[in-house]
Amino acid sequence: MEIKTNTDGSTLTISVSGRVDTVTAPELEAGLKFGDAKQVVLDLADVPYMSSAGLRLLLTAHKTMMAKGGELKIANIQPTVKEVLDITGFSDILNLV
Protein backbone atom coordinates (compact mmCIF):
# COMPACT_ATOMS: atom_id res chain seq x y z
CA MET A 1 0.00 0.00 0.00
CA GLU A 2 1.12 3.54 -0.73
CA ILE A 3 -0.20 6.69 0.93
CA LYS A 4 0.46 10.18 -0.44
CA THR A 5 -0.70 13.45 1.07
CA ASN A 6 -1.11 16.90 -0.40
CA THR A 7 -2.21 20.04 1.43
CA ASP A 8 -3.84 22.95 -0.37
CA GLY A 9 -4.91 25.62 2.11
CA SER A 10 -7.22 24.01 4.64
CA THR A 11 -7.84 20.94 2.42
CA LEU A 12 -5.80 17.80 2.91
CA THR A 13 -5.91 15.17 0.16
CA ILE A 14 -4.84 11.65 1.06
CA SER A 15 -4.34 9.35 -1.93
CA VAL A 16 -4.26 5.62 -1.24
CA SER A 17 -2.96 2.93 -3.60
CA GLY A 18 -3.46 -0.80 -3.05
CA ARG A 19 -5.76 -3.08 -1.11
CA VAL A 20 -7.13 -1.96 2.23
CA ASP A 21 -7.56 -5.08 4.31
CA THR A 22 -6.67 -6.50 7.72
CA VAL A 23 -2.97 -6.53 6.85
CA THR A 24 -2.73 -3.01 5.42
CA ALA A 25 -5.37 -1.19 7.52
CA PRO A 26 -2.94 -0.39 10.38
CA GLU A 27 -0.61 1.31 7.89
CA LEU A 28 -3.48 3.41 6.55
CA GLU A 29 -4.64 4.23 10.06
CA ALA A 30 -1.15 5.49 10.90
CA GLY A 31 -1.25 7.64 7.72
CA LEU A 32 -4.57 9.29 8.56
CA LYS A 33 -3.18 12.36 10.31
CA PHE A 34 -5.53 15.29 9.70
CA GLY A 35 -3.75 18.05 11.61
CA ASP A 36 -5.56 21.38 11.26
CA ALA A 37 -7.30 20.47 7.99
CA LYS A 38 -10.96 21.48 7.85
CA GLN A 39 -11.61 19.35 4.81
CA VAL A 40 -10.05 15.97 4.07
CA VAL A 41 -10.42 14.25 0.72
CA LEU A 42 -9.61 10.55 0.77
CA ASP A 43 -8.82 9.59 -2.83
CA LEU A 44 -9.46 5.89 -3.41
CA ALA A 45 -8.85 5.85 -7.18
CA ASP A 46 -6.19 3.16 -6.82
CA VAL A 47 -7.92 1.02 -4.18
CA PRO A 48 -9.38 -2.09 -5.85
CA TYR A 49 -10.49 -3.81 -2.64
CA MET A 50 -11.57 -2.79 0.86
CA SER A 51 -12.38 -5.16 3.71
CA SER A 52 -14.32 -4.46 6.89
CA ALA A 53 -11.08 -3.21 8.47
CA GLY A 54 -10.99 -0.45 5.85
CA LEU A 55 -14.66 0.35 6.40
CA ARG A 56 -13.98 0.79 10.11
CA LEU A 57 -11.21 3.26 9.29
CA LEU A 58 -13.49 5.26 7.01
CA LEU A 59 -16.13 5.51 9.71
CA THR A 60 -13.56 6.49 12.35
CA ALA A 61 -12.10 9.16 10.06
CA HIS A 62 -15.59 10.49 9.33
CA LYS A 63 -16.40 10.75 13.04
CA THR A 64 -13.04 12.39 13.79
CA MET A 65 -13.59 15.09 11.19
CA MET A 66 -17.17 15.71 12.30
CA ALA A 67 -16.04 16.09 15.93
CA LYS A 68 -13.63 18.85 14.94
CA GLY A 69 -16.18 20.63 12.77
CA GLY A 70 -14.58 19.46 9.54
CA GLU A 71 -15.61 17.30 6.63
CA LEU A 72 -14.36 14.04 5.13
CA LYS A 73 -15.00 13.37 1.45
CA ILE A 74 -14.36 9.99 -0.17
CA ALA A 75 -13.43 10.46 -3.83
CA ASN A 76 -12.78 8.33 -6.94
CA ILE A 77 -14.25 5.12 -5.56
CA GLN A 78 -13.73 1.99 -7.63
CA PRO A 79 -16.93 0.06 -8.49
CA THR A 80 -16.04 -2.94 -6.31
CA VAL A 81 -15.41 -0.70 -3.28
CA LYS A 82 -18.55 1.33 -4.04
CA GLU A 83 -20.58 -1.87 -4.05
CA VAL A 84 -19.29 -2.75 -0.56
CA LEU A 85 -20.13 0.77 0.67
CA ASP A 86 -23.64 0.46 -0.79
CA ILE A 87 -24.31 -3.00 0.65
CA THR A 88 -23.16 -2.01 4.14
CA GLY A 89 -25.07 1.27 4.14
CA PHE A 90 -21.87 3.32 4.43
CA SER A 91 -22.88 5.19 1.25
CA ASP A 92 -25.64 6.82 3.28
CA ILE A 93 -23.30 7.83 6.11
CA LEU A 94 -20.17 8.98 4.29
CA ASN A 95 -19.80 11.89 1.88
CA LEU A 96 -18.99 10.17 -1.43
CA VAL A 97 -17.92 12.43 -4.28
PDB file of C-alpha atoms in Angstrom:
ATOM      1  CA  MET A   1       0.000   0.000   0.000  1.00  0.00           C
ATOM      2  CA  GLU A   2       1.119   3.543  -0.729  1.00  0.00           C
ATOM      3  CA  ILE A   3      -0.198   6.694   0.927  1.00  0.00           C
ATOM      4  CA  LYS A   4       0.462  10.181  -0.445  1.00  0.00           C
ATOM      5  CA  THR A   5      -0.695  13.453   1.070  1.00  0.00           C
ATOM      6  CA  ASN A   6      -1.112  16.905  -0.404  1.00  0.00           C
ATOM      7  CA  THR A   7      -2.209  20.035   1.435  1.00  0.00           C
ATOM      8  CA  ASP A   8      -3.843  22.946  -0.367  1.00  0.00           C
ATOM      9  CA  GLY A   9      -4.913  25.615   2.106  1.00  0.00           C
ATOM     10  CA  SER A  10      -7.223  24.005   4.641  1.00  0.00           C
ATOM     11  CA  THR A  11      -7.837  20.941   2.423  1.00  0.00           C
ATOM     12  CA  LEU A  12      -5.796  17.798   2.909  1.00  0.00           C
ATOM     13  CA  THR A  13      -5.909  15.173   0.162  1.00  0.00           C
ATOM     14  CA  ILE A  14      -4.836  11.653   1.064  1.00  0.00           C
ATOM     15  CA  SER A  15      -4.343   9.351  -1.928  1.00  0.00           C
ATOM     16  CA  VAL A  16      -4.261   5.623  -1.239  1.00  0.00           C
ATOM     17  CA  SER A  17      -2.957   2.925  -3.597  1.00  0.00           C
ATOM     18  CA  GLY A  18      -3.457  -0.797  -3.047  1.00  0.00           C
ATOM     19  CA  ARG A  19      -5.755  -3.082  -1.112  1.00  0.00           C
ATOM     20  CA  VAL A  20      -7.131  -1.957   2.232  1.00  0.00           C
ATOM     21  CA  ASP A  21      -7.564  -5.085   4.309  1.00  0.00           C
ATOM     22  CA  THR A  22      -6.673  -6.497   7.723  1.00  0.00           C
ATOM     23  CA  VAL A  23      -2.967  -6.533   6.855  1.00  0.00           C
ATOM     24  CA  THR A  24      -2.731  -3.008   5.424  1.00  0.00           C
ATOM     25  CA  ALA A  25      -5.371  -1.190   7.518  1.00  0.00           C
ATOM     26  CA  PRO A  26      -2.938  -0.393  10.377  1.00  0.00           C
ATOM     27  CA  GLU A  27      -0.614   1.310   7.886  1.00  0.00           C
ATOM     28  CA  LEU A  28      -3.481   3.414   6.547  1.00  0.00           C
ATOM     29  CA  GLU A  29      -4.644   4.226  10.065  1.00  0.00           C
ATOM     30  CA  ALA A  30      -1.148   5.494  10.897  1.00  0.00           C
ATOM     31  CA  GLY A  31      -1.248   7.638   7.725  1.00  0.00           C
ATOM     32  CA  LEU A  32      -4.572   9.287   8.565  1.00  0.00           C
ATOM     33  CA  LYS A  33      -3.178  12.364  10.310  1.00  0.00           C
ATOM     34  CA  PHE A  34      -5.530  15.285   9.702  1.00  0.00           C
ATOM     35  CA  GLY A  35      -3.747  18.049  11.605  1.00  0.00           C
ATOM     36  CA  ASP A  36      -5.561  21.382  11.256  1.00  0.00           C
ATOM     37  CA  ALA A  37      -7.303  20.467   7.989  1.00  0.00           C
ATOM     38  CA  LYS A  38     -10.961  21.482   7.853  1.00  0.00           C
ATOM     39  CA  GLN A  39     -11.607  19.345   4.812  1.00  0.00           C
ATOM     40  CA  VAL A  40     -10.047  15.972   4.072  1.00  0.00           C
ATOM     41  CA  VAL A  41     -10.420  14.253   0.716  1.00  0.00           C
ATOM     42  CA  LEU A  42      -9.610  10.554   0.772  1.00  0.00           C
ATOM     43  CA  ASP A  43      -8.824   9.594  -2.830  1.00  0.00           C
ATOM     44  CA  LEU A  44      -9.459   5.890  -3.410  1.00  0.00           C
ATOM     45  CA  ALA A  45      -8.850   5.851  -7.184  1.00  0.00           C
ATOM     46  CA  ASP A  46      -6.185   3.160  -6.822  1.00  0.00           C
ATOM     47  CA  VAL A  47      -7.923   1.019  -4.178  1.00  0.00           C
ATOM     48  CA  PRO A  48      -9.376  -2.090  -5.854  1.00  0.00           C
ATOM     49  CA  TYR A  49     -10.493  -3.813  -2.637  1.00  0.00           C
ATOM     50  CA  MET A  50     -11.568  -2.788   0.861  1.00  0.00           C
ATOM     51  CA  SER A  51     -12.378  -5.163   3.714  1.00  0.00           C
ATOM     52  CA  SER A  52     -14.317  -4.462   6.890  1.00  0.00           C
ATOM     53  CA  ALA A  53     -11.082  -3.212   8.473  1.00  0.00           C
ATOM     54  CA  GLY A  54     -10.994  -0.454   5.850  1.00  0.00           C
ATOM     55  CA  LEU A  55     -14.659   0.351   6.400  1.00  0.00           C
ATOM     56  CA  ARG A  56     -13.981   0.794  10.107  1.00  0.00           C
ATOM     57  CA  LEU A  57     -11.207   3.259   9.287  1.00  0.00           C
ATOM     58  CA  LEU A  58     -13.492   5.263   7.006  1.00  0.00           C
ATOM     59  CA  LEU A  59     -16.130   5.514   9.712  1.00  0.00           C
ATOM     60  CA  THR A  60     -13.563   6.493  12.354  1.00  0.00           C
ATOM     61  CA  ALA A  61     -12.099   9.158  10.058  1.00  0.00           C
ATOM     62  CA  HIS A  62     -15.588  10.493   9.333  1.00  0.00           C
ATOM     63  CA  LYS A  63     -16.396  10.753  13.045  1.00  0.00           C
ATOM     64  CA  THR A  64     -13.039  12.393  13.794  1.00  0.00           C
ATOM     65  CA  MET A  65     -13.588  15.094  11.192  1.00  0.00           C
ATOM     66  CA  MET A  66     -17.175  15.710  12.302  1.00  0.00           C
ATOM     67  CA  ALA A  67     -16.041  16.086  15.927  1.00  0.00           C
ATOM     68  CA  LYS A  68     -13.629  18.846  14.945  1.00  0.00           C
ATOM     69  CA  GLY A  69     -16.183  20.627  12.766  1.00  0.00           C
ATOM     70  CA  GLY A  70     -14.582  19.457   9.543  1.00  0.00           C
ATOM     71  CA  GLU A  71     -15.605  17.298   6.627  1.00  0.00           C
ATOM     72  CA  LEU A  72     -14.359  14.036   5.133  1.00  0.00           C
ATOM     73  CA  LYS A  73     -14.996  13.365   1.454  1.00  0.00           C
ATOM     74  CA  ILE A  74     -14.362   9.989  -0.173  1.00  0.00           C
ATOM     75  CA  ALA A  75     -13.426  10.457  -3.834  1.00  0.00           C
ATOM     76  CA  ASN A  76     -12.783   8.335  -6.936  1.00  0.00           C
ATOM     77  CA  ILE A  77     -14.247   5.120  -5.564  1.00  0.00           C
ATOM     78  CA  GLN A  78     -13.726   1.988  -7.632  1.00  0.00           C
ATOM     79  CA  PRO A  79     -16.934   0.065  -8.490  1.00  0.00           C
ATOM     80  CA  THR A  80     -16.038  -2.937  -6.308  1.00  0.00           C
ATOM     81  CA  VAL A  81     -15.406  -0.703  -3.278  1.00  0.00           C
ATOM     82  CA  LYS A  82     -18.550   1.334  -4.036  1.00  0.00           C
ATOM     83  CA  GLU A  83     -20.583  -1.870  -4.047  1.00  0.00           C
ATOM     84  CA  VAL A  84     -19.292  -2.748  -0.558  1.00  0.00           C
ATOM     85  CA  LEU A  85     -20.132   0.767   0.673  1.00  0.00           C
ATOM     86  CA  ASP A  86     -23.641   0.457  -0.788  1.00  0.00           C
ATOM     87  CA  ILE A  87     -24.311  -2.997   0.653  1.00  0.00           C
ATOM     88  CA  THR A  88     -23.156  -2.010   4.137  1.00  0.00           C
ATOM     89  CA  GLY A  89     -25.066   1.273   4.143  1.00  0.00           C
ATOM     90  CA  PHE A  90     -21.873   3.324   4.433  1.00  0.00           C
ATOM     91  CA  SER A  91     -22.878   5.188   1.249  1.00  0.00           C
ATOM     92  CA  ASP A  92     -25.645   6.815   3.282  1.00  0.00           C
ATOM     93  CA  ILE A  93     -23.300   7.826   6.109  1.00  0.00           C
ATOM     94  CA  LEU A  94     -20.169   8.975   4.290  1.00  0.00           C
ATOM     95  CA  ASN A  95     -19.800  11.887   1.875  1.00  0.00           C
ATOM     96  CA  LEU A  96     -18.993  10.172  -1.432  1.00  0.00           C
ATOM     97  CA  VAL A  97     -17.915  12.433  -4.282  1.00  0.00           C
TER      98      VAL A  97
END
